[in-house]
Coordinates of C-alpha atoms in Angstrom, one line a residue:
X1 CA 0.0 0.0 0.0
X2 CA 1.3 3.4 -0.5
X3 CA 0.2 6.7 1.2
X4 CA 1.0 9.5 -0.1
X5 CA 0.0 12.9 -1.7
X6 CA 0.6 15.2 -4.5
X7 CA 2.8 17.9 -3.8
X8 CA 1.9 20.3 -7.4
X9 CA -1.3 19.9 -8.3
X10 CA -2.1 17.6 -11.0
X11 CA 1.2 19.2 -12.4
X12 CA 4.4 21.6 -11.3
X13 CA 3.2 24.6 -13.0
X14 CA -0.1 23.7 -11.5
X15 CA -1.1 26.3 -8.3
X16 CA -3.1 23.7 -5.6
X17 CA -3.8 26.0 -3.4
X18 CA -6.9 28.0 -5.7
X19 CA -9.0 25.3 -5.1
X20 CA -7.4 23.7 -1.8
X21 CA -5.7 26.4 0.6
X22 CA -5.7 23.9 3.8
X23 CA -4.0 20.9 2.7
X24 CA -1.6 22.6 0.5
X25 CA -0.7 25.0 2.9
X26 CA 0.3 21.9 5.4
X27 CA 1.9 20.2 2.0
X28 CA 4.5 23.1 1.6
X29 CA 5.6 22.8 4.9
X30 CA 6.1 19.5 5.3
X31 CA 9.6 17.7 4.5
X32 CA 10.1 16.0 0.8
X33 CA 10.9 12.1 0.7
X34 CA 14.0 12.6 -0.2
X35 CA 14.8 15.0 2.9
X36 CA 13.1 12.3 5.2
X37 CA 15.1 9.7 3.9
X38 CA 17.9 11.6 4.4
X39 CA 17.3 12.8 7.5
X40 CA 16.7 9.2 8.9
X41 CA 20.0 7.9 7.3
X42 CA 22.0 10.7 9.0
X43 CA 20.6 9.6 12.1
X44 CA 21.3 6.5 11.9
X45 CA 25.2 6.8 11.5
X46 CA 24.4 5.5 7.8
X47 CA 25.8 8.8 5.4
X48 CA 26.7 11.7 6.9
X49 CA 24.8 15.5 5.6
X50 CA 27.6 16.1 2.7
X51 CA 27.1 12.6 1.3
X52 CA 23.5 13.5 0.8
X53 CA 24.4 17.2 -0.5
X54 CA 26.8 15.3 -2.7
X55 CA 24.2 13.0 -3.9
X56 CA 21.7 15.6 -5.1
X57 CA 24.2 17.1 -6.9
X58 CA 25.2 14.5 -8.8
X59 CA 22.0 13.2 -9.9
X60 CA 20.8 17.0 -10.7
X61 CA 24.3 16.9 -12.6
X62 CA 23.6 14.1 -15.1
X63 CA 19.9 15.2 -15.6
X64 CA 21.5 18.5 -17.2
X65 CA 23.8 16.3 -19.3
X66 CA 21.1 14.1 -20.2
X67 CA 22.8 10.9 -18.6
X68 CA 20.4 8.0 -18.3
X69 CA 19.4 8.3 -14.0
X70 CA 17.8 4.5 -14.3
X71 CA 20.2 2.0 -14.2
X72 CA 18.3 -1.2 -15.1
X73 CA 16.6 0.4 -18.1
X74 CA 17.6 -2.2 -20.9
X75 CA 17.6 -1.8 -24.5
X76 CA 15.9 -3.5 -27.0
X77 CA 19.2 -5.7 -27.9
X78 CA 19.7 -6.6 -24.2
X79 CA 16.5 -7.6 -23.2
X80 CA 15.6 -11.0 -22.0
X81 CA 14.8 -12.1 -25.6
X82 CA 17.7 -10.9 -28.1
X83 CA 16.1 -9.0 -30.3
X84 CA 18.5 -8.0 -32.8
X85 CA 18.0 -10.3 -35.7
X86 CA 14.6 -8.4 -35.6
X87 CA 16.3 -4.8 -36.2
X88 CA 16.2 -2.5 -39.3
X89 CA 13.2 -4.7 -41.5
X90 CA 10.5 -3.7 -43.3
X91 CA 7.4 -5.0 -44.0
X92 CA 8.7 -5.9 -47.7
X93 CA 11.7 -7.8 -46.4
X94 CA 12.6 -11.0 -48.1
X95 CA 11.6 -14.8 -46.7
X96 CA 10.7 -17.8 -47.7
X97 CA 7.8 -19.5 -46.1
X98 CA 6.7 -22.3 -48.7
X99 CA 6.0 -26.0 -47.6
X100 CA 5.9 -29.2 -49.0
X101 CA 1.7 -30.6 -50.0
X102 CA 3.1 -33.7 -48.3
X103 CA 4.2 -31.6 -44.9
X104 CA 1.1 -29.9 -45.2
X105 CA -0.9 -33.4 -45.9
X106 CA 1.0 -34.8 -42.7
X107 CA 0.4 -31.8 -40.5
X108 CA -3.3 -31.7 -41.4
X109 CA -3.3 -35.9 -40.2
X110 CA -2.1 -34.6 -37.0
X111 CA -4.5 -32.1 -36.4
X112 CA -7.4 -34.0 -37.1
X113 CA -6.2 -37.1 -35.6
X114 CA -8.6 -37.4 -31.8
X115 CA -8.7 -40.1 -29.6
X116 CA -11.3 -42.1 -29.5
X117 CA -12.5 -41.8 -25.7
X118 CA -12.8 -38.2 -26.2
X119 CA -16.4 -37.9 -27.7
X120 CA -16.9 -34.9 -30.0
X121 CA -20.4 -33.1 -30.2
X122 CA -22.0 -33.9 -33.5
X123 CA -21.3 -30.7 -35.6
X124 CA -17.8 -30.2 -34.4
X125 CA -17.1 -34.1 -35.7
X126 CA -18.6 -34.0 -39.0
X127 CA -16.3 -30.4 -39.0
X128 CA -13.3 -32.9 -38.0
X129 CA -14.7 -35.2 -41.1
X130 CA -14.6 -32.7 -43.4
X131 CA -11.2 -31.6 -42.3
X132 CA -9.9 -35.2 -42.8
X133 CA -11.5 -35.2 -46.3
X134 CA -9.5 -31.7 -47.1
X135 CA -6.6 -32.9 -45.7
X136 CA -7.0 -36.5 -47.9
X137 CA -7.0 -33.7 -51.4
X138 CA -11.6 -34.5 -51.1
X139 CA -12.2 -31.5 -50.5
X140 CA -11.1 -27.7 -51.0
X141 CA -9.9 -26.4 -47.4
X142 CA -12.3 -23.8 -45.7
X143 CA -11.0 -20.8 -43.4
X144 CA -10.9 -22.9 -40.0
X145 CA -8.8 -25.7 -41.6
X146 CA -6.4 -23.4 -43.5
X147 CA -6.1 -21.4 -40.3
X148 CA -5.3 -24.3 -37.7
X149 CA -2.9 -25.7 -40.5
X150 CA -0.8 -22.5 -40.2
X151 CA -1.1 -22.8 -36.3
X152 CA 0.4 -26.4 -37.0
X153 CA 3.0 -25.4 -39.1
X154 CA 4.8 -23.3 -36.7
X155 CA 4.8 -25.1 -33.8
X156 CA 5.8 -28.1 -35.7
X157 CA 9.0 -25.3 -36.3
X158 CA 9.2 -24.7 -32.4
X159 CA 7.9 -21.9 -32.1
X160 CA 5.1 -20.7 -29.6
X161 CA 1.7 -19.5 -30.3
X162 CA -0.5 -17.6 -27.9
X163 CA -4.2 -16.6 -28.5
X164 CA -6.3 -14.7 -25.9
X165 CA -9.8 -13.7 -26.8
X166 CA -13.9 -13.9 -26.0
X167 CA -14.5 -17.3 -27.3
X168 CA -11.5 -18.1 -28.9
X169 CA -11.0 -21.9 -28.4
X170 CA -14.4 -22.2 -30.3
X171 CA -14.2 -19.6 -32.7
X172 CA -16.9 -17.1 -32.2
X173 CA -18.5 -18.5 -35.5
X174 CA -17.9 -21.8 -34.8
X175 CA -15.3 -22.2 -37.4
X176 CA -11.9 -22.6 -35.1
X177 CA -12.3 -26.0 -32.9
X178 CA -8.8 -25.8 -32.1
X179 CA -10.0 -26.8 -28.5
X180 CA -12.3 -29.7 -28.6
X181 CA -14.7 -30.6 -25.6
X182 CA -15.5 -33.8 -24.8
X183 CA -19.2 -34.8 -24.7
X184 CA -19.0 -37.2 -21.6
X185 CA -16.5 -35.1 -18.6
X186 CA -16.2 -31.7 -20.1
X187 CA -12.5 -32.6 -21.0
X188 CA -10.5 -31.0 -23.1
X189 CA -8.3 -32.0 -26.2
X190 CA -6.1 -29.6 -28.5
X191 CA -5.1 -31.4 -31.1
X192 CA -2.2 -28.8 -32.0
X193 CA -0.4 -29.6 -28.8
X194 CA -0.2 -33.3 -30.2
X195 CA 2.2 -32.7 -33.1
X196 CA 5.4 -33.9 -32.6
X197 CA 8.0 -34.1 -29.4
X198 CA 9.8 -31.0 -28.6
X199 CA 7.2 -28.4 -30.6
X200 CA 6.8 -25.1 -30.0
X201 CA 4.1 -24.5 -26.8
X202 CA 0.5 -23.2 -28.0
X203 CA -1.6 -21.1 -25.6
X204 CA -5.9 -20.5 -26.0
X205 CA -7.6 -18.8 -23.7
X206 CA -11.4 -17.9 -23.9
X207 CA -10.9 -14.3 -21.8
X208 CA -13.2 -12.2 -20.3
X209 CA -14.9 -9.4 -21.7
X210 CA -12.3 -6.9 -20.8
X211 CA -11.2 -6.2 -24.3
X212 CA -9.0 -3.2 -22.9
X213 CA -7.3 -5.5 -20.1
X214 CA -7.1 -8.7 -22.0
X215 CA -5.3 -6.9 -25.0
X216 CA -3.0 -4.3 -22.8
X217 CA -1.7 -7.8 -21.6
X218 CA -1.1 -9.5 -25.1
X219 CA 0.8 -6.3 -26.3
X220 CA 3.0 -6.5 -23.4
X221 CA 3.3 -9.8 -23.8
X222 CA 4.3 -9.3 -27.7
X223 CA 7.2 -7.0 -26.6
X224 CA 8.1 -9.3 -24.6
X225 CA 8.5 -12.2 -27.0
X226 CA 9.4 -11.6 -30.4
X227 CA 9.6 -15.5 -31.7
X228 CA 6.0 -15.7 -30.6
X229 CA 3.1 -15.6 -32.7
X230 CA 0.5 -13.4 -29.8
X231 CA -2.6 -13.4 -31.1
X232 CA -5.3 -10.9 -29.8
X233 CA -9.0 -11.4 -31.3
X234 CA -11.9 -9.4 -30.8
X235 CA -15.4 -11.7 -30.8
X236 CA -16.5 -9.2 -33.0
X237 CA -14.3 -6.3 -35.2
X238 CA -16.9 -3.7 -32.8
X239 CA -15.3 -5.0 -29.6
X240 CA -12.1 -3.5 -30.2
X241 CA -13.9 0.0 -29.3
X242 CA -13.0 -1.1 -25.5
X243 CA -9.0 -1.1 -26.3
X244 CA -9.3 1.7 -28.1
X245 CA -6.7 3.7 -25.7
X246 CA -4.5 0.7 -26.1
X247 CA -4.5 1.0 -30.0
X248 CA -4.0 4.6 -30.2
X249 CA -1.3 4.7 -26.5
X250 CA 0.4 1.3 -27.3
X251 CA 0.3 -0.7 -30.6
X252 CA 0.0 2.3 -33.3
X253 CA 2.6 4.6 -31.8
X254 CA 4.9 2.1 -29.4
X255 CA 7.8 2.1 -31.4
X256 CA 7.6 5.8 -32.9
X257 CA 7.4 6.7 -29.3
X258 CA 9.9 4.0 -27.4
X259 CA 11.8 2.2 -29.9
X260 CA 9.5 -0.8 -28.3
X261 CA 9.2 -3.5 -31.2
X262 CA 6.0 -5.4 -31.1
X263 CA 4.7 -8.5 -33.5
X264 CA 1.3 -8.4 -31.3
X265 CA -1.7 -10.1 -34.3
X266 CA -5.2 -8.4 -33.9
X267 CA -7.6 -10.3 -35.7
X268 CA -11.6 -7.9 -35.9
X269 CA -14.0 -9.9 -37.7
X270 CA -15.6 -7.5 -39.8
X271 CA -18.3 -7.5 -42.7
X272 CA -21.7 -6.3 -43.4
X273 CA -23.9 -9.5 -43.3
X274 CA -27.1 -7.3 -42.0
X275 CA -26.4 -8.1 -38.1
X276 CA -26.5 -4.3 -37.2
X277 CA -24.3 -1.5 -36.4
X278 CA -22.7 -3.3 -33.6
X279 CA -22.0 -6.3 -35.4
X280 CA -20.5 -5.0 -38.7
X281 CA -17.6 -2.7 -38.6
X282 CA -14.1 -3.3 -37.1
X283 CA -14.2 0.6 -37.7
X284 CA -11.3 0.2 -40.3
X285 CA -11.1 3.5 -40.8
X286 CA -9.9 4.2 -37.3
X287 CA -6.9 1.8 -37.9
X288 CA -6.2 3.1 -42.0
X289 CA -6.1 6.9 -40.3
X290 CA -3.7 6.0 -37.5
X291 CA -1.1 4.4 -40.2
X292 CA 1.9 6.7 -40.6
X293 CA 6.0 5.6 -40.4
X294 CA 5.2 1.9 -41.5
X295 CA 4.2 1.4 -37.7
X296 CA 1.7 -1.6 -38.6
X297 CA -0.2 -3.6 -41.5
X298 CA -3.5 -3.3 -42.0
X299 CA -4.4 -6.8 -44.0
X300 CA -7.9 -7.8 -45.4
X301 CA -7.6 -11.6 -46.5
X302 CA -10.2 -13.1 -48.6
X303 CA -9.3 -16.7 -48.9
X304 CA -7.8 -19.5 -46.6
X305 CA -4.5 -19.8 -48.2
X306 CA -4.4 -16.1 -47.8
X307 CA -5.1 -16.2 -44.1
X308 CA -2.4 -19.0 -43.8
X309 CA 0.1 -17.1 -45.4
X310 CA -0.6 -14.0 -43.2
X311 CA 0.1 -16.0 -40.2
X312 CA 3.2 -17.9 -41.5
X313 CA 4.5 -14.5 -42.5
X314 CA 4.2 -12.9 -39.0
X315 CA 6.1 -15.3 -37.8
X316 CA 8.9 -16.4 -40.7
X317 CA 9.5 -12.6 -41.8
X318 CA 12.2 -11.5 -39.6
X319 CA 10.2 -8.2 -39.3
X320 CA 8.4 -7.2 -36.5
X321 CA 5.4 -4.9 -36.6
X322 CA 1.5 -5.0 -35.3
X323 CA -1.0 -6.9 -37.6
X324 CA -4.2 -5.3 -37.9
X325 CA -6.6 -7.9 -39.5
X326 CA -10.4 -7.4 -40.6
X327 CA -11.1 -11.1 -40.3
X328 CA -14.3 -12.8 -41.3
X329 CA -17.5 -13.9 -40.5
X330 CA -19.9 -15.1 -43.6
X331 CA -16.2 -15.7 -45.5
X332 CA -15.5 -18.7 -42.7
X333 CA -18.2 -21.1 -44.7
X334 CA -18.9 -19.2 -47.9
X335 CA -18.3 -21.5 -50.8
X336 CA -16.3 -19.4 -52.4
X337 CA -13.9 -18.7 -50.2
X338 CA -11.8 -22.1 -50.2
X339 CA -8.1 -23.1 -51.2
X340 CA -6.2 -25.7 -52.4
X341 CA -3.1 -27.5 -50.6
X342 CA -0.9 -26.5 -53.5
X343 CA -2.3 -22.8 -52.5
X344 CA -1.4 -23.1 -49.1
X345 CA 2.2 -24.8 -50.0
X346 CA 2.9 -21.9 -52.4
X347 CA 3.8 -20.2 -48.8
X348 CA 3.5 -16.2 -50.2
X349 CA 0.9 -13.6 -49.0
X350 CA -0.3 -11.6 -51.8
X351 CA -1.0 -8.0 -50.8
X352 CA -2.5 -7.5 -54.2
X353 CA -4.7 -10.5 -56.3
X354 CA -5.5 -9.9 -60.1
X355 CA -8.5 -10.7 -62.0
X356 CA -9.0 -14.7 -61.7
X357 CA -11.6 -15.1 -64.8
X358 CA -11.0 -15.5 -68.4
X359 CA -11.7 -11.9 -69.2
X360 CA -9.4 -10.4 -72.1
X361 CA -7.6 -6.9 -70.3
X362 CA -8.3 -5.5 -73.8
X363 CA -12.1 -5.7 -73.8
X364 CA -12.0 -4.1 -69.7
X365 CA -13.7 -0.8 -69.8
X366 CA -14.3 -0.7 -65.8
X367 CA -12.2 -1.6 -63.5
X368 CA -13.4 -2.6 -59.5
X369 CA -11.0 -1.9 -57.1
X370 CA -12.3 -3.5 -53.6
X371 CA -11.4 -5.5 -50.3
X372 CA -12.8 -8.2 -48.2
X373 CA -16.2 -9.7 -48.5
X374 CA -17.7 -7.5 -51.1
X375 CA -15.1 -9.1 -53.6
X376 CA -17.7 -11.9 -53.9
X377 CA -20.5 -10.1 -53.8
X378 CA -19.3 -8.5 -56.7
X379 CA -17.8 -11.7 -58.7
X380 CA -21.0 -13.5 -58.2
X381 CA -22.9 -10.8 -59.4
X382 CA -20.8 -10.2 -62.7
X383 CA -20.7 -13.5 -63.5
X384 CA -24.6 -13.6 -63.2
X385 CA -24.7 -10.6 -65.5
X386 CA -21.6 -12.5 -67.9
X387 CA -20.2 -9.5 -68.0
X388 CA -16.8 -9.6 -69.7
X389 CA -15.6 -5.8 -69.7
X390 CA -15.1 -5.2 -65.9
X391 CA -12.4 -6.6 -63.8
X392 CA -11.6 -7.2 -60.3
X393 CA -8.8 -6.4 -58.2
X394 CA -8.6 -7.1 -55.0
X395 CA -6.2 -5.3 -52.6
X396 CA -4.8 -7.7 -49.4
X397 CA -3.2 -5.4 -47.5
X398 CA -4.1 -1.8 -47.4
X399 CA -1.0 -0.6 -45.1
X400 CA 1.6 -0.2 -45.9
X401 CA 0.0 0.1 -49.7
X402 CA 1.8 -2.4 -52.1
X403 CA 2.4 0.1 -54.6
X404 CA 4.6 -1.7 -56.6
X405 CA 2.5 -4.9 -57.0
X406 CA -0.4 -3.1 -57.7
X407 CA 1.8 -1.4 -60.4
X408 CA 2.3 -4.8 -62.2
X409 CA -1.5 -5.8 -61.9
X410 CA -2.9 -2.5 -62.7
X411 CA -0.3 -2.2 -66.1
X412 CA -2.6 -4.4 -68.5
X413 CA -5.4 -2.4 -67.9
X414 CA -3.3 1.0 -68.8
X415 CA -6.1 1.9 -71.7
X416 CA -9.1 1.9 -69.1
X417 CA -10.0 5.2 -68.2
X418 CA -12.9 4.2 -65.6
X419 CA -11.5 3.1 -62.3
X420 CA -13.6 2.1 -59.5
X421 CA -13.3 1.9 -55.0
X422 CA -16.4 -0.1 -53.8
X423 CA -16.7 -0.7 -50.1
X424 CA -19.5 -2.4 -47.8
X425 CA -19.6 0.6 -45.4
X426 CA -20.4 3.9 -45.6
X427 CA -18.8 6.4 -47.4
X428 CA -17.0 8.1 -44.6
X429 CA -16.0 5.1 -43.2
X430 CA -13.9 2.0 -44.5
X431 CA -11.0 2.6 -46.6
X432 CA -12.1 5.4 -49.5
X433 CA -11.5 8.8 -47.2
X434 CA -8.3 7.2 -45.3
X435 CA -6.5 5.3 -48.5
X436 CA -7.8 7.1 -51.8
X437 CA -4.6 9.1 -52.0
X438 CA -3.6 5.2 -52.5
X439 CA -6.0 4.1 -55.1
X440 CA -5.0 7.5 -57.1
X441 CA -1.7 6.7 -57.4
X442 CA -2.0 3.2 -58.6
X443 CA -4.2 4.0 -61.5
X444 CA -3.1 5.4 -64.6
X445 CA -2.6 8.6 -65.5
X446 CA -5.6 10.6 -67.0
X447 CA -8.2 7.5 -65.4
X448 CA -10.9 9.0 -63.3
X449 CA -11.8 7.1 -59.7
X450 CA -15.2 6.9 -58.3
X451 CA -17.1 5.3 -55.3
X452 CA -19.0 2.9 -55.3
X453 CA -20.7 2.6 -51.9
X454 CA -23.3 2.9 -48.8
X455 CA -23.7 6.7 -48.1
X456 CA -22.0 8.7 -45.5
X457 CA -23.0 7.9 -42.1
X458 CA -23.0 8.4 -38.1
X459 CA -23.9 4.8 -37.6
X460 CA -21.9 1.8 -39.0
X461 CA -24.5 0.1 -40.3
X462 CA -28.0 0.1 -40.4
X463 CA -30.5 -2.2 -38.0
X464 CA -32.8 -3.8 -40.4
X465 CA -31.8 -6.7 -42.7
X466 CA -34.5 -5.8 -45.9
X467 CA -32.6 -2.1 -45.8
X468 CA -28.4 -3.6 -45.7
X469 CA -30.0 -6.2 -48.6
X470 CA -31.3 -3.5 -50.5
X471 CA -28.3 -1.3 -49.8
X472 CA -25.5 -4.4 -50.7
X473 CA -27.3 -4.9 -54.1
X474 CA -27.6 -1.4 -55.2
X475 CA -23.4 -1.0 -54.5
X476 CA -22.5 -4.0 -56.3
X477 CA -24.6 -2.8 -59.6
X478 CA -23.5 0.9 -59.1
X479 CA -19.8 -0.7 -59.0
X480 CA -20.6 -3.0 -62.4
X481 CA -22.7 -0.7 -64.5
X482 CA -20.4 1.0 -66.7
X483 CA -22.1 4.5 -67.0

């Protein structure tokens, strides 16, 4: 316990005694802690008066030359956990994280591989089925198998893996089951920590609702522990609102502000699937407006072999910045959104993804610039249509912009004059007002940009699923009909 007072005010220019004449009046004339101290020692036959005169003036002596005063403070380098090999990278840095089908085939037998005493609830085990039937080359792998695989892949490498969140054993929307509970005694199995001898240590906790505790804790954590992948997730994108003072204190400006490095993964489910304004937005504009000095990544992934990439690269890259994810929800079982082993094996995270139809660049007259879910909105709706003079480019990673691989993807489309953003949320929000300065760049000279989009407003979505239906459809067709 400590007892104590404040001896300026809530500052040293600050004058106390306006609003409290009584206290501060008996504050000014009593001793400082150091005096006391002092005092005490002298007493005691422990210094003598000019040692402590002496001390004073050699502390006040180094303050005015700037000397460091705190002798345990350690650098970066000589922390507990070297982190030098982690110094001077970018987010562009070389590495190679491809892997073998067949490693992939063998991780995927170990992670669906349960013993038979532990007796799975009935949706979670024909989930496990379908994962054995992805891993077998059956089936096209969905978001929770392509996600556990990359959990698998590096702690089959040693290293450790750490994920804190609401319901994040489960998966919020049921798509995770990297903790399995058995039906019988409430036991529990994690399949990830039954790999192989001498594997890295993986850590899920289901936390409390304390989103500005629980994720204070994992960035502390993260500069703690640069060879571990730390994994914050919000239950949904909106929960992040309650570490909000821990984004903009900590995570966006730690290193600008401390030289603190940080790896700490935030993954915000985010999407407008008509659930409300609670429910929808991870508020990515927040996150896009606070980028500056390459001081995170701000990644949208729209397939499973993306998201496993995204995680291998946190973690292989020898780079070490915050990952800001809008993750998922509808995209977790959409049947679009699936990947092939040979996808996953190709081990690269593409911050930019081309048109994947057979439409000729010469007969594009509109092209649709987007991110996240909408991208199949869109597709499905074009292909409806068979529309074969607008293509599709989807952007991965939003921060820092890939400027130079959008370059290559946007060159066969150097004749199109008509260039098109199209977001799910509203006009002031999302990615147009924060990144357009982006989205101007990449497109050719002499090409015109418009939106394509909800309108501006205060709320992030609106309440009624008839009005986000009717709103979705008229966005995709503004964004395909070439005016």
């Amino acid at each position: 316990d400590l007892v104590c007072y404040r001896r300026h005010g809530h500052n040293e220019a600050d004058e106390p005694n306006a609003t409290q004449p009584l206290m501060y009046q008996k504050i000014k004339k009593h001793p400082v802690p150091r005096v006391l101290y002092a005092d005490q020692l002298i007493a005691e036959g422990v210094i003598e008066q000019r040692d402590a005169d002496r001390y004073v003036e050699e502390y006040r002596e180094a303050l005015d030359h700037g000397a460091c005063v705190v002798e345990e403070w350690r650098p970066m380098t000589e922390h507990s956990v070297d982190w030098s090999p982690y110094l001077g990278h970018d987010w562009d840095t070389p590495y190679d994280g491809a892997l073998s089908v067949e490693k992939l085939k063998e991780l995927g037998e170990s992670i669906t591989t349960i013993p038979e005493e532990h007796k799975l609830q009935s949706r979670v085990n024909k989930l496990y089925q379908d994962r054995k039937a992805m891993v077998a080359g059956e089936k096209l792998l969905d978001w929770g198998m392509a996600e556990n695989l990359a959990y698998a892949t590096i702690v089959d490498a040693g290293e450790d893996i750490r994920i804190t969140g609401q319901d994040s054993g489960r998966g919020t929307f049921f798509h995770r089951h990297a903790v399995l509970h058995n039906q019988k005694d409430a036991s529990t199995y994690m399949p990830l920590q039954h790999i192989r001898e001498g594997q890295g240590e993986i850590e899920i906790y289901d936390s409390v609702l304390s989103e500005e505790a629980v994720m204070a804790f994992e960035y502390g954590y993260a500069t703690a522990e640069p060879t571990c992948l730390t994994i914050w997730e919000a239950q949904f994108g909106d929960f992040a609102n309650g570490a909000q003072v821990v984004f903009d204190q900590f995570l966006s400006s730690g290193e600008a502000k401390w030289g603190r490095l940080c790896g700490l993964t935030v993954l915000l489910p985010h999407g407008y699937e008509g659930q409300g304004p609670e429910h929808s937005s991870a508020r990515l504009e927040r996150f896009l407006q606070m980028c500056a000095d390459h001081n995170w990544q701000v990644c949208v992934p729209s397939t499973p072999a993306q998201v496993y990439n995204m995680l291998r690269r946190q973690v292989v890259r020898p780079m070490r910045k915050p990952l800001i994810v809008m993750s998922p929800k509808s995209l977790l079982r959409h049947p679009m959104a699936v990947s092939s082993l040979e996808e996953l094996a190709e081990g690269k995270f593409h911050n930019v993804i081309g048109e994947i139809d057979d439409i000729d660049p010469k007969n594009v007259k509109r092209v649709v610039m987007c991110s996240g879910k909408v991208y199949y909105d869109l597709l499905d709706q074009r292909r409806k249509n068979e529309q074969t003079d607008v293509a599709i480019i989807r952007l991965e990673q939003l921060y820092p912009f890939p400027q130079e691989e959008c370059a290559k993807v946007v060159a066969q489309y150097s004749h199109v004059k008509d260039w098109v953003w199209c977001q799910e949320e509203p006009q002031n929000q999302g990615a147009w007002y924060c990144s357009q300065h982006h989205f101007w760049q990449a497109i050719p000279d002499g090409a015109k940009l418009t939106y394509a989009g909800r309108d501006a407003s205060s709320s992030p979505a609106v309440g009624y699923v008839s009005v986000h239906n009717q709103q979705q459809k008229a966005l995709v067709e503004n964004a395909l009909t070439i005016k």
